[in-house]
Tab-separated table of C-alpha atoms in Angstrom:
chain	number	residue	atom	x	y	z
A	18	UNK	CA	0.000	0.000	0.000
A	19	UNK	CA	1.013	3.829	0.050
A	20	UNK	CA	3.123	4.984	2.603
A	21	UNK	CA	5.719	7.510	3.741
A	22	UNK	CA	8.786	7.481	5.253
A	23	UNK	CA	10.366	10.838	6.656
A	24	UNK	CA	13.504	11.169	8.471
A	25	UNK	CA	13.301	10.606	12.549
A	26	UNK	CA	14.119	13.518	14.607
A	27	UNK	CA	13.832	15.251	16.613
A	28	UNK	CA	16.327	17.591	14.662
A	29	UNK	CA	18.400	20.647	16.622
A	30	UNK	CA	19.873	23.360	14.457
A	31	UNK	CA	21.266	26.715	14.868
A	32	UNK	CA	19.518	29.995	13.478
A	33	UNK	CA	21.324	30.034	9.701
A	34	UNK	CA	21.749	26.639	9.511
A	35	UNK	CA	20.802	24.775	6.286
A	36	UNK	CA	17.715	22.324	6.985
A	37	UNK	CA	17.176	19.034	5.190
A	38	UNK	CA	14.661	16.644	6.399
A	39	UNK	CA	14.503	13.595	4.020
A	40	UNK	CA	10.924	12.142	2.826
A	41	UNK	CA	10.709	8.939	0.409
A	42	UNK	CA	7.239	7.380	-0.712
A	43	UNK	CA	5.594	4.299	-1.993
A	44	UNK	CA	2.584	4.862	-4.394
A	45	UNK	CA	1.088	3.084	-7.032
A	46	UNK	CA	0.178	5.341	-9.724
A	47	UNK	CA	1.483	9.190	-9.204
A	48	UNK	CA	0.574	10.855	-6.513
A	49	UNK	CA	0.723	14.467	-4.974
A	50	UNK	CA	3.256	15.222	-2.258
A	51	UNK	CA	2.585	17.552	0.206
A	52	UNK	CA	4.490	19.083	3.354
A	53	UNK	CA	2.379	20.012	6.301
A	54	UNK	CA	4.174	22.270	9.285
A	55	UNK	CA	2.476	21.871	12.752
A	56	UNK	CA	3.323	24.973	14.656
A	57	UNK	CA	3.616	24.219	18.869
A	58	UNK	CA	-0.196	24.452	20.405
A	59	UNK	CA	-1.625	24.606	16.296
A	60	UNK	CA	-3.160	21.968	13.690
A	61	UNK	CA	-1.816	21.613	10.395
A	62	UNK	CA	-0.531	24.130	8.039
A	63	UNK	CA	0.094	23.265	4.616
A	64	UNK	CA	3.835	24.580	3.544
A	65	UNK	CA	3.933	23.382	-0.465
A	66	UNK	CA	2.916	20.902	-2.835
A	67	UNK	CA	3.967	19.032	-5.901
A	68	UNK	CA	1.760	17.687	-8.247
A	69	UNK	CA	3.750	15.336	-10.650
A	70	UNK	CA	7.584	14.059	-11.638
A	71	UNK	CA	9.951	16.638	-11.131
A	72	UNK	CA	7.654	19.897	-9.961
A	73	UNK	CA	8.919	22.046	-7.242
A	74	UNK	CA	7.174	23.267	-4.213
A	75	UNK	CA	8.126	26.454	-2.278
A	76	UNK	CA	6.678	28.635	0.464
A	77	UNK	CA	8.569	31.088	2.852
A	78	UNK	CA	12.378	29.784	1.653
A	79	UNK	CA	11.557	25.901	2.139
A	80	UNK	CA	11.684	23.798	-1.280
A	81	UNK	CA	11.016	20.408	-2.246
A	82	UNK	CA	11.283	18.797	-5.929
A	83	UNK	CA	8.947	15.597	-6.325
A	84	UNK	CA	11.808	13.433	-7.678
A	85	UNK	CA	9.801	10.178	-9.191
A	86	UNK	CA	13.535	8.212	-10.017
A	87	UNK	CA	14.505	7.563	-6.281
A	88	UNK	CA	10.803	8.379	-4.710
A	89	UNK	CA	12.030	10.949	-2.866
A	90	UNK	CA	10.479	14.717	-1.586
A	91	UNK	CA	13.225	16.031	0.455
A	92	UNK	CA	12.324	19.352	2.258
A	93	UNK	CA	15.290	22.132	2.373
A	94	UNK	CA	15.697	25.589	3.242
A	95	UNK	CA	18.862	27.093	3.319
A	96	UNK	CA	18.720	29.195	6.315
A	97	UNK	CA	16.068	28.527	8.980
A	98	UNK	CA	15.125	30.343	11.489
A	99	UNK	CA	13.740	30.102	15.060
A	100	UNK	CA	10.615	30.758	14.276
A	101	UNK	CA	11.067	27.008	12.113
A	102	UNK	CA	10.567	25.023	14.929
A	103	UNK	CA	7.852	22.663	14.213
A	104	UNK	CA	6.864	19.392	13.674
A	105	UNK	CA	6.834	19.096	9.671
A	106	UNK	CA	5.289	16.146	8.069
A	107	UNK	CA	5.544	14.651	4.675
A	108	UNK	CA	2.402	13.563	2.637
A	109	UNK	CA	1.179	11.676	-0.100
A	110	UNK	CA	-2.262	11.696	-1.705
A	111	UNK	CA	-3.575	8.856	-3.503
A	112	UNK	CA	-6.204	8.487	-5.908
A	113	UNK	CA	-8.856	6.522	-5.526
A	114	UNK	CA	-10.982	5.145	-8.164
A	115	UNK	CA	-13.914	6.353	-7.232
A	116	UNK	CA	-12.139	10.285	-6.982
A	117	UNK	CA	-11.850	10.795	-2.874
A	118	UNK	CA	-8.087	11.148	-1.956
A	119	UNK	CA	-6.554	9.953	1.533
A	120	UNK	CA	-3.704	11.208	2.562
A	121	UNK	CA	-0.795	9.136	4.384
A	122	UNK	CA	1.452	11.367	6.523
A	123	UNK	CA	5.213	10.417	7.576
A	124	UNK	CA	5.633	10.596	10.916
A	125	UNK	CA	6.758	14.002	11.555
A	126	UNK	CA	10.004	15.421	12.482
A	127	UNK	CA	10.874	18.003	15.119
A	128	UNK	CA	12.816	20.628	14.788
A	129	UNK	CA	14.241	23.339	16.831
A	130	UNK	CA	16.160	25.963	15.765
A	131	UNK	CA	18.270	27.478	18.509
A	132	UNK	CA	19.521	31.401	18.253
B	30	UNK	CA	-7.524	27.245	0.586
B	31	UNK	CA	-10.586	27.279	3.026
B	32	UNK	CA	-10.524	28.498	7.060
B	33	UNK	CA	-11.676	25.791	8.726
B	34	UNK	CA	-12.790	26.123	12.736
B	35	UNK	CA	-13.482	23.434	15.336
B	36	UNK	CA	-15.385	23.237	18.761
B	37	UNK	CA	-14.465	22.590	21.687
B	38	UNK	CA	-10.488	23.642	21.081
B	39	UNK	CA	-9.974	21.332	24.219
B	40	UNK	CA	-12.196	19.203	26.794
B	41	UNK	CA	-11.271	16.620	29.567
B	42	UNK	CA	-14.169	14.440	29.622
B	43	UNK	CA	-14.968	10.968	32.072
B	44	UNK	CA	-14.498	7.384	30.501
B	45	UNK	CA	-17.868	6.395	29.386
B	46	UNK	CA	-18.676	9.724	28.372
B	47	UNK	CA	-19.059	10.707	25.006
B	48	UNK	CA	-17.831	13.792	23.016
B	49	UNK	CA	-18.851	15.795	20.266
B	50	UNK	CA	-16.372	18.118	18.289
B	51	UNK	CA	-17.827	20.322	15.726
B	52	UNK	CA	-16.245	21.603	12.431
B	53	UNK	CA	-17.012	24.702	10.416
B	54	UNK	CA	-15.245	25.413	7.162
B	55	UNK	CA	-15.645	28.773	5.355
B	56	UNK	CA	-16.492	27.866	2.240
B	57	UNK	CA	-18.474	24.715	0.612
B	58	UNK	CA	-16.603	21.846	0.166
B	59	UNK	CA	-16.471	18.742	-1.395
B	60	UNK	CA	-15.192	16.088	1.190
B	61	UNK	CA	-14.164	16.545	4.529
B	62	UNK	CA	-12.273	14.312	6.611
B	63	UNK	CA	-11.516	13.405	10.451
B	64	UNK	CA	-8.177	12.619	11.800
B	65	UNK	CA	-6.785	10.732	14.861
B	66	UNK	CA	-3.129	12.089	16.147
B	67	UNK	CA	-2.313	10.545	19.328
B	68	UNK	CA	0.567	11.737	21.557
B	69	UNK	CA	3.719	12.251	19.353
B	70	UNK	CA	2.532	10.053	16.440
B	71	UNK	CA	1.513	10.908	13.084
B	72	UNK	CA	-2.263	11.693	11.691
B	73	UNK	CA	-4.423	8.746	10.632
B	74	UNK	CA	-7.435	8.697	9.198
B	75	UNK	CA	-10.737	7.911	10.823
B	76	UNK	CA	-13.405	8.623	8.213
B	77	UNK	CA	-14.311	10.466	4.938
B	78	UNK	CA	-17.466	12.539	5.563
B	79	UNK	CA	-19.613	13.346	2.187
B	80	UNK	CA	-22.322	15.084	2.459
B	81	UNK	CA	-25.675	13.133	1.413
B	82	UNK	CA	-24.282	9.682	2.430
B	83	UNK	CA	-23.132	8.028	5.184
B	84	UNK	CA	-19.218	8.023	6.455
B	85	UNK	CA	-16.570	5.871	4.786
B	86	UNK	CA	-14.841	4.598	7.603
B	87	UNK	CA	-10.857	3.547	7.917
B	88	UNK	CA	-9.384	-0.599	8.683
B	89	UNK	CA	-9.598	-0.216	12.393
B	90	UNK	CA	-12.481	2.809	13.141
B	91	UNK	CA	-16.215	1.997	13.401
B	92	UNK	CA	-19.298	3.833	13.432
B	93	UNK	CA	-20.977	2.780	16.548
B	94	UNK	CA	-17.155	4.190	18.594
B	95	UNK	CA	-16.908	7.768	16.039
B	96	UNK	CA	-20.205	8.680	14.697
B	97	UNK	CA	-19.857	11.341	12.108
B	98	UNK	CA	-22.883	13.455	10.516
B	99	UNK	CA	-22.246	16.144	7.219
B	100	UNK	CA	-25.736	18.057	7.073
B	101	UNK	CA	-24.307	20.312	4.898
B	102	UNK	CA	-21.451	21.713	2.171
B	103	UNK	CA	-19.765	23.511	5.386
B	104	UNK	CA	-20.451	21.843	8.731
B	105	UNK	CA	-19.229	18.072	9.998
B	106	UNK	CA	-19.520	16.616	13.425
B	107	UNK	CA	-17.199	13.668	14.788
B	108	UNK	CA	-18.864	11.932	18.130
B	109	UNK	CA	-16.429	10.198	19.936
B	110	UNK	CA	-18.242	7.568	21.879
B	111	UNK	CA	-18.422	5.682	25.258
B	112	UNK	CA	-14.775	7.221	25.794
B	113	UNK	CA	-11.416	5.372	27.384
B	114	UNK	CA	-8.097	6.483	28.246
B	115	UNK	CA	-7.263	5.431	25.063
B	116	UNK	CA	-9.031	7.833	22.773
B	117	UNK	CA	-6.651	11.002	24.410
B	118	UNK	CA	-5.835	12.726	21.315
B	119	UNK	CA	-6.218	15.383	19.128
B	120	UNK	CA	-8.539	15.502	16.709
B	121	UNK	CA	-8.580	16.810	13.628
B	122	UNK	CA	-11.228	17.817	10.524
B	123	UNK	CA	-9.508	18.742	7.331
B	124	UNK	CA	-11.598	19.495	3.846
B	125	UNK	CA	-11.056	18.899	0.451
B	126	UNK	CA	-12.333	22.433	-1.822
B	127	UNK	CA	-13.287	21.212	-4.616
B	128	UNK	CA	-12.814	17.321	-6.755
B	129	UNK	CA	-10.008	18.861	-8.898
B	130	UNK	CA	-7.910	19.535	-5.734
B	131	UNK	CA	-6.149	16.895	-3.837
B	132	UNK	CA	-4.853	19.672	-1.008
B	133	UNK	CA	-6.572	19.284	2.394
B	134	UNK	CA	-6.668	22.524	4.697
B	135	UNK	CA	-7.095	21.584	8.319
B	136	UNK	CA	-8.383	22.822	11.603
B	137	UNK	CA	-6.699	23.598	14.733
B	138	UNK	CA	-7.782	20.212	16.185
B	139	UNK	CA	-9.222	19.310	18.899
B	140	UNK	CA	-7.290	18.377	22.274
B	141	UNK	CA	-9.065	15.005	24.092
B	142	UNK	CA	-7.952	13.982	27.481
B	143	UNK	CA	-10.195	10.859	28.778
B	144	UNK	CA	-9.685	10.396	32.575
């Protein structure tokens, strides 16, 4: 079945740093990938999307290309902040034949970015 | 992208009670969803709530425990029934905007502690 699997954490960084947090999938068919942010005491935010091989995602200096040769949706910014620290989560939508979409989430990674 | 509200933002309720959280969504959607996140795990799904018909419920979630009703385009209740222990979580309503979307916004979620 579909899944995701997203780097463990939790992940410590200083303000400037450069931020990767890994995310590979399994999908039949071509799904959408998604990154969700979950700010401390909030629900779900979405951060940016990718829609099909090779697309890009970006929102507020993170990036992610949907790479379809190694399954992979790697978040990155180059220089986070400490107003960063979340829990981000990595997504995939399937779809179903009858047109609803479920998505399966990774299982989050913290991080904290420290001044 | 859609604003989406839910009631109560927290509750500490008595096993054997039961629960309802209310969701409101600015706009009319298409599907909306509920979502399980227990303490520092990842979202899963509990049910897909169209309006018009009943609930398509998730391997491992049943109707008679998580009642769910969709009255209309904007509005979805989750029940959570006969609570344990166990069901202290957060829970979460997302939506779906339209059927050529696959991006779900989501709520601020709902904080459940069963004592």
């Amino acid at each position: 079945g579909d899944s995701v699997t997203q780097m463990e954490g939790p992940v410590t960084l200083s303000e400037e740093a450069f931020l990767t947090i890994n995310c590979t999938y399994t999908a039949t068919g071509y799904p959408s990938l998604f990154w969700y942010v979950q700010y401390p005491g909030e629900g779900l935010q979405l951060l940016l999307k990718a829609t099909k091989a090779d697309d890009k995602g970006s929102n507020k200096g993170f990036e992610a290309t949907y790479r379809k040769e190694t399954t992979s949706f790697h978040l990155e910014k180059g220089s986070v902040q400490v107003s960063d620290s979340a829990v981000y989560f990595c997504a995939l939508s399937d779809h179903r034949g009858t047109g609803a979409n479920n998505l399966f989430f990774g299982t989050g990674t913290r991080l904290t970015v420290i001044p | 992208s859609a604003v989406i509200s839910q009631k109560p933002s927290r509750d500490i309720c008595q096993r054997g009670t039961s629960l309802t959280i209310q969701c409101q969504v600015d706009s009319q959607v298409t599907m909306m969803f509920w979502y399980r996140q227990q303490p520092g795990q990842s979202l899963t799904l509990i049910a897909t709530a169209n309006q018009g018909s009943e609930a398509t419920y998730e391997s491992g979630f049943v109707i008679d425990k998580f009642p769910i009703s969709r009255p209309n385009l904007t509005f979805s209740t989750l029940t959570v029934s006969n609570m344990s222990p166990e069901d202290s979580s957060i829970y979460l309503c997302s939506a779906r905007t339209s059927g050529y979307t696959d991006t779900q916004y989501f709520g601020p979620g709902t904080r459940l502690t069963v004592l």
